[in-house]
PDB file of C-alpha atoms in Angstrom:
ATOM      1  CA  MET A 724     -11.414 -18.549  25.158  1.00  0.00           C
ATOM      2  CA  ALA A 725      -7.821 -19.815  25.323  1.00  0.00           C
ATOM      3  CA  ASN A 726      -6.962 -20.285  21.668  1.00  0.00           C
ATOM      4  CA  ILE A 727      -4.454 -23.093  21.303  1.00  0.00           C
ATOM      5  CA  ILE A 728      -2.142 -22.999  18.313  1.00  0.00           C
ATOM      6  CA  SER A 729      -0.822 -26.345  17.094  1.00  0.00           C
ATOM      7  CA  ASP A 730       2.770 -27.082  16.146  1.00  0.00           C
ATOM      8  CA  GLU A 731       1.596 -27.750  12.585  1.00  0.00           C
ATOM      9  CA  THR A 732       0.091 -24.269  12.375  1.00  0.00           C
ATOM     10  CA  ILE A 733       3.356 -22.677  13.528  1.00  0.00           C
ATOM     11  CA  GLU A 734       5.301 -24.762  10.985  1.00  0.00           C
ATOM     12  CA  TYR A 735       2.884 -23.728   8.225  1.00  0.00           C
ATOM     13  CA  VAL A 736       3.037 -20.020   9.134  1.00  0.00           C
ATOM     14  CA  GLY A 737       6.830 -20.264   9.250  1.00  0.00           C
ATOM     15  CA  ILE A 738       6.861 -21.750   5.754  1.00  0.00           C
ATOM     16  CA  LEU A 739       4.501 -19.069   4.438  1.00  0.00           C
ATOM     17  CA  ALA A 740       6.602 -16.314   6.002  1.00  0.00           C
ATOM     18  CA  LYS A 741       9.812 -18.031   4.820  1.00  0.00           C
ATOM     19  CA  LEU A 742      11.191 -18.075   8.364  1.00  0.00           C
ATOM     20  CA  ALA A 743      13.500 -20.656   9.868  1.00  0.00           C
ATOM     21  CA  LEU A 744      12.358 -20.661  13.494  1.00  0.00           C
ATOM     22  CA  SER A 745      14.194 -22.362  16.335  1.00  0.00           C
ATOM     23  CA  ASP A 746      12.229 -24.417  18.868  1.00  0.00           C
ATOM     24  CA  GLU A 747      12.318 -21.500  21.327  1.00  0.00           C
ATOM     25  CA  GLU A 748      11.026 -19.076  18.681  1.00  0.00           C
ATOM     26  CA  LYS A 749       8.249 -21.497  17.754  1.00  0.00           C
ATOM     27  CA  ALA A 750       7.171 -21.748  21.403  1.00  0.00           C
ATOM     28  CA  GLN A 751       7.160 -17.948  21.735  1.00  0.00           C
ATOM     29  CA  ALA A 752       5.243 -17.582  18.462  1.00  0.00           C
ATOM     30  CA  LYS A 753       2.607 -20.043  19.709  1.00  0.00           C
ATOM     31  CA  LYS A 754       2.116 -17.959  22.862  1.00  0.00           C
ATOM     32  CA  ASP A 755       1.990 -14.692  20.898  1.00  0.00           C
ATOM     33  CA  MET A 756      -0.508 -16.008  18.348  1.00  0.00           C
ATOM     34  CA  GLY A 757      -2.696 -17.398  21.121  1.00  0.00           C
ATOM     35  CA  ARG A 758      -2.727 -14.018  22.870  1.00  0.00           C
ATOM     36  CA  MET A 759      -3.590 -12.248  19.603  1.00  0.00           C
ATOM     37  CA  LEU A 760      -6.492 -14.597  18.943  1.00  0.00           C
ATOM     38  CA  ASP A 761      -7.717 -14.175  22.529  1.00  0.00           C
ATOM     39  CA  TYR A 762      -7.710 -10.406  22.034  1.00  0.00           C
ATOM     40  CA  ILE A 763      -9.668 -10.748  18.796  1.00  0.00           C
ATOM     41  CA  ASP A 764     -12.211 -12.905  20.653  1.00  0.00           C
ATOM     42  CA  LYS A 765     -12.497 -10.180  23.282  1.00  0.00           C
ATOM     43  CA  LEU A 766     -13.187  -7.587  20.564  1.00  0.00           C
ATOM     44  CA  GLY A 767     -15.882  -9.893  19.171  1.00  0.00           C
ATOM     45  CA  GLU A 768     -17.795  -9.577  22.439  1.00  0.00           C
ATOM     46  CA  LEU A 769     -18.365  -5.838  21.909  1.00  0.00           C
ATOM     47  CA  ASP A 770     -21.868  -4.675  20.996  1.00  0.00           C
ATOM     48  CA  THR A 771     -21.510  -3.000  17.613  1.00  0.00           C
ATOM     49  CA  THR A 772     -25.180  -2.718  16.671  1.00  0.00           C
ATOM     50  CA  GLY A 773     -25.901   0.577  14.963  1.00  0.00           C
ATOM     51  CA  ILE A 774     -22.241   1.261  14.185  1.00  0.00           C
ATOM     52  CA  GLU A 775     -21.341   1.430  10.511  1.00  0.00           C
ATOM     53  CA  PRO A 776     -18.143  -0.279   9.351  1.00  0.00           C
ATOM     54  CA  MET A 777     -15.330   2.058   8.373  1.00  0.00           C
ATOM     55  CA  SER A 778     -12.168   1.746   6.384  1.00  0.00           C
ATOM     56  CA  HIS A 779     -10.364   4.648   8.043  1.00  0.00           C
ATOM     57  CA  VAL A 780     -10.469   6.352  11.417  1.00  0.00           C
ATOM     58  CA  PHE A 781     -10.824   9.808   9.883  1.00  0.00           C
ATOM     59  CA  PRO A 782     -13.517  10.807   7.371  1.00  0.00           C
ATOM     60  CA  VAL A 783     -11.472  10.726   4.164  1.00  0.00           C
ATOM     61  CA  GLN A 784     -12.944  11.603   0.795  1.00  0.00           C
ATOM     62  CA  ASN A 785     -11.298  11.435  -2.591  1.00  0.00           C
ATOM     63  CA  VAL A 786      -8.281  13.715  -2.285  1.00  0.00           C
ATOM     64  CA  PHE A 787      -7.322  13.583  -5.955  1.00  0.00           C
ATOM     65  CA  ARG A 788      -7.870  16.648  -8.095  1.00  0.00           C
ATOM     66  CA  LYS A 789      -9.366  16.628 -11.571  1.00  0.00           C
ATOM     67  CA  ASP A 790      -6.758  16.055 -14.287  1.00  0.00           C
ATOM     68  CA  VAL A 791      -7.223  19.363 -16.056  1.00  0.00           C
ATOM     69  CA  VAL A 792      -4.537  21.080 -18.140  1.00  0.00           C
ATOM     70  CA  THR A 793      -4.106  24.616 -16.836  1.00  0.00           C
ATOM     71  CA  ASN A 794      -0.975  25.889 -18.572  1.00  0.00           C
ATOM     72  CA  GLY A 795      -0.592  23.701 -21.688  1.00  0.00           C
ATOM     73  CA  ASP A 796       2.670  22.153 -22.823  1.00  0.00           C
ATOM     74  CA  GLY A 797       4.419  25.400 -23.807  1.00  0.00           C
ATOM     75  CA  SER A 798       5.650  23.990 -27.116  1.00  0.00           C
ATOM     76  CA  ARG A 799       4.681  27.102 -29.102  1.00  0.00           C
ATOM     77  CA  ASP A 800       6.601  29.359 -26.716  1.00  0.00           C
ATOM     78  CA  THR A 801       9.581  27.018 -26.895  1.00  0.00           C
ATOM     79  CA  LEU A 802       9.552  26.892 -30.691  1.00  0.00           C
ATOM     80  CA  GLU A 803       9.540  30.711 -30.845  1.00  0.00           C
ATOM     81  CA  ASN A 804      13.122  30.546 -29.533  1.00  0.00           C
ATOM     82  CA  ALA A 805      14.256  28.126 -32.258  1.00  0.00           C
ATOM     83  CA  PRO A 806      16.459  29.584 -35.006  1.00  0.00           C
ATOM     84  CA  GLU A 807      14.728  27.249 -37.494  1.00  0.00           C
ATOM     85  CA  GLN A 808      11.576  25.143 -37.194  1.00  0.00           C
ATOM     86  CA  LYS A 809       9.381  22.968 -39.383  1.00  0.00           C
ATOM     87  CA  ASP A 810       6.137  21.088 -38.539  1.00  0.00           C
ATOM     88  CA  ASN A 811       6.342  22.114 -34.853  1.00  0.00           C
ATOM     89  CA  MET A 812       9.870  20.698 -34.496  1.00  0.00           C
ATOM     90  CA  PHE A 813      13.368  22.148 -34.218  1.00  0.00           C
ATOM     91  CA  ILE A 814      15.576  21.954 -37.302  1.00  0.00           C
ATOM     92  CA  VAL A 815      19.118  21.095 -36.264  1.00  0.00           C
ATOM     93  CA  PRO A 816      22.272  20.432 -38.254  1.00  0.00           C
ATOM     94  CA  ILE A 817      22.973  16.836 -39.203  1.00  0.00           C
ATOM     95  CA  THR A 818      25.516  15.269 -36.880  1.00  0.00           C
ATOM     96  CA  ILE A 819      27.382  12.113 -37.744  1.00  0.00           C
TER      97      ILE A 819
END
């Protein structure tokens, strides 16, 4: 297995991530990325025949409710409290 990451790859990833890495950090990142890729290779060796792909560990269905109005907007009740109203609006004194 032993995935070897090149210096160019580390430079490129650093540019993409907008990181200014020191030489020590680049060396550590090379080791870390190599270990991650080795682990992914190990996972690739597993026999997954008959296992369906999943997007979540738990069986999750649509958790959104229907968008149904249950209590209305209450504008009629609100307008009943208005001293004056016209065309479903409050009439207020002119303020300048």
